mmCIF file of C-alpha atoms and ligand atoms in Angstrom:
data_model
loop_
_atom_site.group_PDB
_atom_site.id
_atom_site.type_symbol
_atom_site.label_atom_id
_atom_site.label_comp_id
_atom_site.label_asym_id
_atom_site.label_seq_id
_atom_site.Cartn_x
_atom_site.Cartn_y
_atom_site.Cartn_z
ATOM 1 C CA MET B 93 -125.188 -51.130 -199.331
ATOM 2 C CA ALA B 94 -128.122 -50.177 -197.123
ATOM 3 C CA THR B 95 -131.159 -52.431 -197.271
ATOM 4 C CA PRO B 96 -134.723 -51.915 -196.044
ATOM 5 C CA THR B 97 -135.309 -53.231 -192.523
ATOM 6 C CA PRO B 98 -137.286 -56.494 -192.624
ATOM 7 C CA GLY B 99 -140.804 -56.140 -191.247
ATOM 8 C CA LEU B 100 -143.099 -53.156 -191.784
ATOM 9 C CA GLU B 101 -140.537 -51.168 -193.782
ATOM 10 C CA SER B 102 -139.768 -53.876 -196.307
ATOM 11 C CA LEU B 103 -143.400 -55.033 -196.412
ATOM 12 C CA SER B 104 -144.646 -51.501 -197.191
ATOM 13 C CA LEU B 105 -142.235 -51.215 -200.104
ATOM 14 C CA TRP B 106 -143.342 -54.551 -201.562
ATOM 15 C CA ILE B 107 -147.012 -53.639 -201.094
ATOM 16 C CA GLY B 108 -146.220 -50.372 -202.875
ATOM 17 C CA THR B 109 -144.550 -52.271 -205.726
ATOM 18 C CA ILE B 110 -147.432 -54.732 -206.132
ATOM 19 C CA GLY B 111 -150.146 -52.097 -205.672
ATOM 20 C CA MET B 112 -148.631 -49.764 -208.275
ATOM 21 C CA THR B 113 -148.127 -52.674 -210.693
ATOM 22 C CA LEU B 114 -151.732 -53.818 -210.317
ATOM 23 C CA GLY B 115 -152.898 -50.210 -210.732
ATOM 24 C CA THR B 116 -150.880 -49.895 -213.958
ATOM 25 C CA LEU B 117 -152.263 -53.154 -215.358
ATOM 26 C CA TYR B 118 -155.811 -52.201 -214.395
ATOM 27 C CA PHE B 119 -155.591 -48.835 -216.157
ATOM 28 C CA ILE B 120 -154.051 -50.487 -219.252
ATOM 29 C CA ALA B 121 -156.864 -53.058 -219.362
ATOM 30 C CA GLN B 122 -159.478 -50.324 -218.948
ATOM 31 C CA GLY B 123 -157.964 -48.147 -221.637
ATOM 32 C CA TRP B 124 -157.387 -50.925 -224.159
ATOM 33 C CA SER B 125 -160.633 -50.379 -226.087
ATOM 34 C CA VAL B 126 -160.721 -46.585 -225.838
ATOM 35 C CA ARG B 127 -160.667 -44.983 -229.298
ATOM 36 C CA ASP B 128 -161.496 -41.372 -228.539
ATOM 37 C CA PRO B 129 -158.181 -39.446 -228.768
ATOM 38 C CA GLU B 130 -159.064 -37.084 -225.925
ATOM 39 C CA GLN B 131 -159.917 -39.999 -223.631
ATOM 40 C CA GLN B 132 -156.718 -41.753 -224.710
ATOM 41 C CA GLU B 133 -154.720 -38.721 -223.566
ATOM 42 C CA TYR B 134 -155.961 -39.188 -219.995
ATOM 43 C CA TYR B 135 -155.261 -42.908 -220.112
ATOM 44 C CA ILE B 136 -151.696 -42.423 -221.353
ATOM 45 C CA ILE B 137 -150.934 -39.903 -218.599
ATOM 46 C CA THR B 138 -152.688 -41.896 -215.893
ATOM 47 C CA ILE B 139 -151.032 -45.218 -216.842
ATOM 48 C CA PHE B 140 -147.517 -43.727 -216.614
ATOM 49 C CA ILE B 141 -148.142 -42.472 -213.059
ATOM 50 C CA PRO B 142 -148.362 -45.873 -211.270
ATOM 51 C CA ALA B 143 -145.911 -47.407 -213.768
ATOM 52 C CA ILE B 144 -143.170 -44.961 -212.741
ATOM 53 C CA ALA B 145 -144.074 -45.427 -209.069
ATOM 54 C CA ALA B 146 -143.922 -49.242 -209.426
ATOM 55 C CA ALA B 147 -140.338 -48.981 -210.722
ATOM 56 C CA SER B 148 -139.422 -46.613 -207.899
ATOM 57 C CA TYR B 149 -140.981 -48.859 -205.246
ATOM 58 C CA PHE B 150 -139.182 -51.890 -206.659
ATOM 59 C CA SER B 151 -135.864 -50.023 -206.512
ATOM 60 C CA MET B 152 -136.527 -49.112 -202.871
ATOM 61 C CA ALA B 153 -137.660 -52.641 -201.956
ATOM 62 C CA ILE B 154 -134.390 -54.138 -203.208
ATOM 63 C CA GLY B 155 -132.304 -51.424 -201.518
ATOM 64 C CA PHE B 156 -131.076 -49.641 -204.663
ATOM 65 C CA GLY B 157 -133.292 -46.640 -203.936
ATOM 66 C CA LEU B 158 -131.876 -46.229 -200.423
ATOM 67 C CA ILE B 159 -128.699 -44.395 -199.397
ATOM 68 C CA GLU B 160 -126.993 -43.507 -196.161
ATOM 69 C CA VAL B 161 -126.411 -39.786 -195.740
ATOM 70 C CA PRO B 162 -123.958 -38.620 -193.052
ATOM 71 C CA VAL B 163 -125.381 -35.421 -191.562
ATOM 72 C CA GLN B 164 -123.506 -33.124 -189.200
ATOM 73 C CA GLY B 165 -124.846 -33.520 -185.694
ATOM 74 C CA LEU B 166 -127.367 -36.217 -186.647
ATOM 75 C CA GLY B 167 -125.193 -39.209 -187.502
ATOM 76 C CA THR B 168 -126.063 -41.300 -190.560
ATOM 77 C CA LEU B 169 -129.610 -41.065 -191.933
ATOM 78 C CA GLU B 170 -131.211 -43.672 -194.194
ATOM 79 C CA ILE B 171 -132.774 -41.807 -197.096
ATOM 80 C CA TYR B 172 -134.990 -43.274 -199.803
ATOM 81 C CA TRP B 173 -133.866 -41.004 -202.644
ATOM 82 C CA ALA B 174 -135.888 -42.955 -205.253
ATOM 83 C CA ARG B 175 -139.110 -41.383 -203.960
ATOM 84 C CA TYR B 176 -138.015 -38.037 -205.333
ATOM 85 C CA ALA B 177 -137.166 -39.490 -208.741
ATOM 86 C CA ASP B 178 -140.697 -40.931 -208.822
ATOM 87 C CA TRP B 179 -142.386 -37.729 -207.600
ATOM 88 C CA LEU B 180 -140.398 -35.546 -210.001
ATOM 89 C CA PHE B 181 -142.272 -37.183 -212.897
ATOM 90 C CA THR B 182 -145.517 -38.419 -211.343
ATOM 91 C CA THR B 183 -146.618 -35.209 -209.601
ATOM 92 C CA PRO B 184 -146.424 -33.159 -212.843
ATOM 93 C CA LEU B 185 -148.424 -35.911 -214.599
ATOM 94 C CA LEU B 186 -151.093 -35.794 -211.882
ATOM 95 C CA LEU B 187 -151.285 -32.011 -212.254
ATOM 96 C CA LEU B 188 -151.477 -32.401 -216.032
ATOM 97 C CA ASP B 189 -154.550 -34.639 -215.641
ATOM 98 C CA LEU B 190 -156.181 -31.989 -213.468
ATOM 99 C CA ALA B 191 -155.175 -29.143 -215.799
ATOM 100 C CA LEU B 192 -156.570 -30.922 -218.881
ATOM 101 C CA LEU B 193 -159.790 -31.588 -217.032
ATOM 102 C CA ALA B 194 -159.993 -27.902 -216.117
ATOM 103 C CA GLY B 195 -159.292 -26.865 -219.709
ATOM 104 C CA ALA B 196 -156.344 -24.833 -218.407
ATOM 105 C CA ASP B 197 -154.250 -22.606 -220.669
ATOM 106 C CA ARG B 198 -150.532 -23.164 -221.231
ATOM 107 C CA ASN B 199 -149.379 -20.486 -218.819
ATOM 108 C CA THR B 200 -151.438 -21.953 -216.004
ATOM 109 C CA ILE B 201 -150.074 -25.436 -216.692
ATOM 110 C CA ALA B 202 -146.487 -24.138 -216.837
ATOM 111 C CA THR B 203 -146.863 -22.245 -213.548
ATOM 112 C CA LEU B 204 -148.349 -25.242 -211.747
ATOM 113 C CA ILE B 205 -145.747 -27.688 -213.012
ATOM 114 C CA GLY B 206 -142.908 -25.224 -212.426
ATOM 115 C CA LEU B 207 -143.900 -24.789 -208.778
ATOM 116 C CA ASP B 208 -144.327 -28.537 -208.411
ATOM 117 C CA VAL B 209 -140.899 -29.411 -209.826
ATOM 118 C CA PHE B 210 -139.342 -26.711 -207.628
ATOM 119 C CA MET B 211 -141.108 -28.293 -204.621
ATOM 120 C CA ILE B 212 -139.795 -31.801 -205.346
ATOM 121 C CA VAL B 213 -136.231 -30.724 -206.187
ATOM 122 C CA THR B 214 -135.866 -28.566 -203.054
ATOM 123 C CA GLY B 215 -137.324 -31.458 -201.029
ATOM 124 C CA LEU B 216 -134.691 -33.764 -202.507
ATOM 125 C CA VAL B 217 -131.907 -31.293 -201.696
ATOM 126 C CA GLY B 218 -133.207 -31.136 -198.119
ATOM 127 C CA ALA B 219 -133.213 -34.930 -197.892
ATOM 128 C CA LEU B 220 -129.602 -35.144 -199.112
ATOM 129 C CA ALA B 221 -128.175 -32.103 -197.292
ATOM 130 C CA ARG B 222 -125.238 -32.942 -195.003
ATOM 131 C CA GLU B 223 -124.792 -29.536 -193.383
ATOM 132 C CA GLY B 224 -126.972 -30.285 -190.376
ATOM 133 C CA GLN B 225 -130.551 -30.252 -189.201
ATOM 134 C CA THR B 226 -131.144 -26.498 -189.568
ATOM 135 C CA VAL B 227 -130.174 -26.531 -193.234
ATOM 136 C CA ARG B 228 -132.346 -29.578 -193.910
ATOM 137 C CA ILE B 229 -135.336 -27.922 -192.261
ATOM 138 C CA ALA B 230 -134.704 -24.709 -194.209
ATOM 139 C CA TRP B 231 -135.019 -26.718 -197.445
ATOM 140 C CA TRP B 232 -138.208 -28.289 -196.127
ATOM 141 C CA ALA B 233 -139.612 -24.805 -195.467
ATOM 142 C CA ILE B 234 -138.693 -23.637 -198.990
ATOM 143 C CA SER B 235 -140.314 -26.729 -200.502
ATOM 144 C CA THR B 236 -143.420 -26.371 -198.343
ATOM 145 C CA GLY B 237 -143.677 -22.711 -199.332
ATOM 146 C CA ALA B 238 -143.719 -23.744 -202.993
ATOM 147 C CA MET B 239 -146.378 -26.366 -202.238
ATOM 148 C CA ILE B 240 -148.620 -23.814 -200.520
ATOM 149 C CA VAL B 241 -148.376 -21.433 -203.483
ATOM 150 C CA MET B 242 -149.069 -24.328 -205.857
ATOM 151 C CA LEU B 243 -152.128 -25.537 -203.901
ATOM 152 C CA TYR B 244 -153.375 -21.952 -203.689
ATOM 153 C CA TYR B 245 -153.067 -21.709 -207.472
ATOM 154 C CA LEU B 246 -154.965 -24.991 -207.781
ATOM 155 C CA LEU B 247 -157.777 -23.586 -205.650
ATOM 156 C CA GLY B 248 -157.786 -20.204 -207.363
ATOM 157 C CA THR B 249 -156.798 -19.915 -211.025
ATOM 158 C CA LEU B 250 -157.266 -23.556 -212.002
ATOM 159 C CA SER B 251 -160.620 -23.921 -210.244
ATOM 160 C CA GLU B 252 -161.812 -20.730 -211.915
ATOM 161 C CA GLN B 253 -160.960 -22.168 -215.335
ATOM 162 C CA ALA B 254 -162.631 -25.477 -214.432
ATOM 163 C CA SER B 255 -165.825 -23.690 -213.411
ATOM 164 C CA LYS B 256 -166.347 -22.789 -217.090
ATOM 165 C CA MET B 257 -166.643 -26.492 -217.940
ATOM 166 C CA SER B 258 -169.876 -28.502 -218.007
ATOM 167 C CA GLY B 259 -171.441 -29.320 -214.642
ATOM 168 C CA ASP B 260 -170.306 -32.976 -214.584
ATOM 169 C CA ARG B 261 -166.795 -32.114 -215.590
ATOM 170 C CA ALA B 262 -166.485 -29.268 -213.098
ATOM 171 C CA ALA B 263 -167.764 -31.612 -210.369
ATOM 172 C CA LEU B 264 -165.210 -34.289 -211.281
ATOM 173 C CA PHE B 265 -162.494 -31.638 -211.253
ATOM 174 C CA SER B 266 -163.539 -30.488 -207.772
ATOM 175 C CA ARG B 267 -163.529 -34.029 -206.407
ATOM 176 C CA LEU B 268 -160.030 -34.744 -207.751
ATOM 177 C CA ARG B 269 -158.720 -31.329 -206.720
ATOM 178 C CA ASN B 270 -159.912 -31.897 -203.149
ATOM 179 C CA LEU B 271 -158.275 -35.321 -203.150
ATOM 180 C CA VAL B 272 -154.989 -33.666 -204.155
ATOM 181 C CA LEU B 273 -155.343 -30.848 -201.601
ATOM 182 C CA VAL B 274 -155.865 -33.282 -198.735
ATOM 183 C CA LEU B 275 -153.453 -36.074 -199.689
ATOM 184 C CA TRP B 276 -150.560 -33.899 -200.840
ATOM 185 C CA SER B 277 -150.675 -31.838 -197.629
ATOM 186 C CA PHE B 278 -149.692 -34.928 -195.647
ATOM 187 C CA TYR B 279 -146.345 -35.351 -197.440
ATOM 188 C CA PRO B 280 -144.480 -32.438 -195.794
ATOM 189 C CA ILE B 281 -145.978 -33.460 -192.430
ATOM 190 C CA VAL B 282 -144.688 -37.033 -192.726
ATOM 191 C CA TRP B 283 -141.305 -35.675 -193.872
ATOM 192 C CA ILE B 284 -140.891 -33.267 -190.933
ATOM 193 C CA LEU B 285 -141.993 -35.895 -188.405
ATOM 194 C CA GLY B 286 -139.874 -38.627 -189.977
ATOM 195 C CA THR B 287 -136.247 -39.516 -190.575
ATOM 196 C CA GLU B 288 -135.487 -36.798 -193.135
ATOM 197 C CA SER B 289 -135.807 -33.881 -190.710
ATOM 198 C CA GLY B 290 -133.684 -35.597 -188.067
ATOM 199 C CA PHE B 291 -136.559 -35.430 -185.569
ATOM 200 C CA ALA B 292 -137.519 -39.073 -186.172
ATOM 201 C CA ILE B 293 -140.712 -38.677 -184.159
ATOM 202 C CA ILE B 294 -142.118 -41.262 -186.574
ATOM 203 C CA PRO B 295 -139.763 -44.258 -186.951
ATOM 204 C CA LEU B 296 -138.653 -45.090 -190.511
ATOM 205 C CA PRO B 297 -140.842 -48.229 -190.915
ATOM 206 C CA VAL B 298 -143.970 -46.241 -189.979
ATOM 207 C CA GLU B 299 -142.931 -43.384 -192.248
ATOM 208 C CA THR B 300 -142.420 -45.851 -195.102
ATOM 209 C CA ALA B 301 -145.887 -47.315 -194.531
ATOM 210 C CA ALA B 302 -147.437 -43.821 -194.395
ATOM 211 C CA PHE B 303 -145.846 -42.815 -197.703
ATOM 212 C CA ALA B 304 -147.002 -46.095 -199.297
ATOM 213 C CA VAL B 305 -150.618 -45.435 -198.271
ATOM 214 C CA LEU B 306 -150.427 -41.806 -199.470
ATOM 215 C CA ASP B 307 -148.767 -42.772 -202.770
ATOM 216 C CA LEU B 308 -151.311 -45.518 -203.517
ATOM 217 C CA ALA B 309 -154.239 -43.204 -202.752
ATOM 218 C CA ALA B 310 -152.758 -40.224 -204.637
ATOM 219 C CA LYS B 311 -151.943 -42.295 -207.757
ATOM 220 C CA VAL B 312 -154.111 -45.420 -208.034
ATOM 221 C CA GLY B 313 -157.018 -43.921 -206.064
ATOM 222 C CA PHE B 314 -156.845 -40.716 -208.114
ATOM 223 C CA GLY B 315 -156.702 -42.701 -211.364
ATOM 224 C CA ILE B 316 -159.707 -44.845 -210.466
ATOM 225 C CA VAL B 317 -161.837 -41.780 -209.667
ATOM 226 C CA LEU B 318 -160.698 -40.040 -212.862
ATOM 227 C CA LEU B 319 -161.007 -42.927 -215.321
ATOM 228 C CA ARG B 320 -164.291 -44.344 -214.070
ATOM 229 C CA SER B 321 -165.783 -40.993 -215.065
ATOM 230 C CA ARG B 322 -164.418 -41.096 -218.576
ATOM 231 C CA SER B 323 -167.787 -40.324 -220.151
ATOM 232 C CA VAL B 324 -167.468 -36.895 -218.517
ATOM 233 C CA PHE B 325 -164.415 -35.902 -220.531
ATOM 234 C CA SER B 326 -165.110 -37.632 -223.830
ATOM 235 C CA GLY B 327 -165.355 -35.498 -226.897
ATOM 236 C CA THR B 328 -165.418 -32.120 -225.204
ATOM 237 C CA GLY B 329 -164.850 -29.048 -227.288
ATOM 238 C CA ALA B 330 -166.095 -29.216 -230.863
ATOM 239 C CA SER B 331 -166.821 -32.925 -231.148
ATOM 240 C CA THR B 332 -169.304 -34.816 -229.036
ATOM 241 C CA ALA B 333 -168.461 -38.209 -230.539
ATOM 242 C CA GLN B 334 -168.856 -41.067 -228.071
ATOM 243 C CA SER B 335 -166.709 -44.147 -228.014
ATOM 244 C CA ALA B 336 -168.163 -47.471 -226.988
ATOM 245 C CA ASP B 337 -168.254 -47.589 -223.201
HETATM 246 C C1 LIG D 241 -147.590 -39.792 -206.029
HETATM 247 C C2 LIG D 241 -146.821 -38.915 -205.273
HETATM 248 C C3 LIG D 241 -147.235 -37.696 -204.772
HETATM 249 C C4 LIG D 241 -148.611 -37.174 -204.985
HETATM 250 C C5 LIG D 241 -146.271 -36.958 -204.032
HETATM 251 C C6 LIG D 241 -146.433 -35.747 -203.524
HETATM 252 C C7 LIG D 241 -145.375 -35.178 -202.796
HETATM 253 C C8 LIG D 241 -145.368 -33.976 -202.161
HETATM 254 C C9 LIG D 241 -146.535 -33.053 -202.177
HETATM 255 C C10 LIG D 241 -144.157 -33.628 -201.439
HETATM 256 C C11 LIG D 241 -143.930 -32.509 -200.783
HETATM 257 C C12 LIG D 241 -142.744 -32.181 -199.968
HETATM 258 C C13 LIG D 241 -142.745 -30.967 -199.299
HETATM 259 C C14 LIG D 241 -143.834 -29.966 -199.498
HETATM 260 C C15 LIG D 241 -141.681 -30.551 -198.341
HETATM 261 C C16 LIG D 241 -140.777 -31.654 -197.935
HETATM 262 C C17 LIG D 241 -140.384 -32.515 -199.047
HETATM 263 C C18 LIG D 241 -141.554 -33.134 -199.824
HETATM 264 C C19 LIG D 241 -140.964 -33.470 -201.173
HETATM 265 C C20 LIG D 241 -141.995 -34.406 -199.101
#
């Protein structure tokens, strides 16, 4: 079985595991006393995000989440498949947080999450493809295309719906949306520069560290910004009931 290389690669995976675990515990502790059902919804979603990532990081740190893929013309590539299992669930949850904040309708949520799942699955296929570099890069291009459409939708339709919300809430939405736009855009760049594309311009340990930083910022960082503003999204709609804060 393949195992993470000791040093930066292994260290990044353990930092990811510990960081995601601490993030999960922090959000649980913060949400413990929340009684408002609408606030609870955000806590439930936002707690599962680092919890799923912590399990994925642990699986990668112990080597379970890593496989060797023989690729025509490129030799054997070490691929952390567990990332995609994590992202398949955590990226829709992140989008769900944003969509709830924006007061999005069902069709908007379905479109966003559909594009997102398509992006992750085609990225996974590209990471596992054995047919050679060209095929792998073609999958990357398909996945990146889906991401661009999804981010465009986030900037257009979803932002338009969010602009109908109260000033504070619309401002929080914009801050989180911009965080997503910037951080998520780095993922395909790291992928194409890293091991997965076969270019390996970035060595695997550096790539692993880069993904750990991005994942921690996009999950724990996102959650901290969202949940520290919980007064913004309490009791919207008909009720304006406040829970003890
Ligand atoms: C917490 C994890 C997050 C926010 C992960 C986001 C991941 C992406 C936006 C991944 C995108 C990819 C492409 C657009 C093309 C190549 C393959 C991926 C999956 C790295």
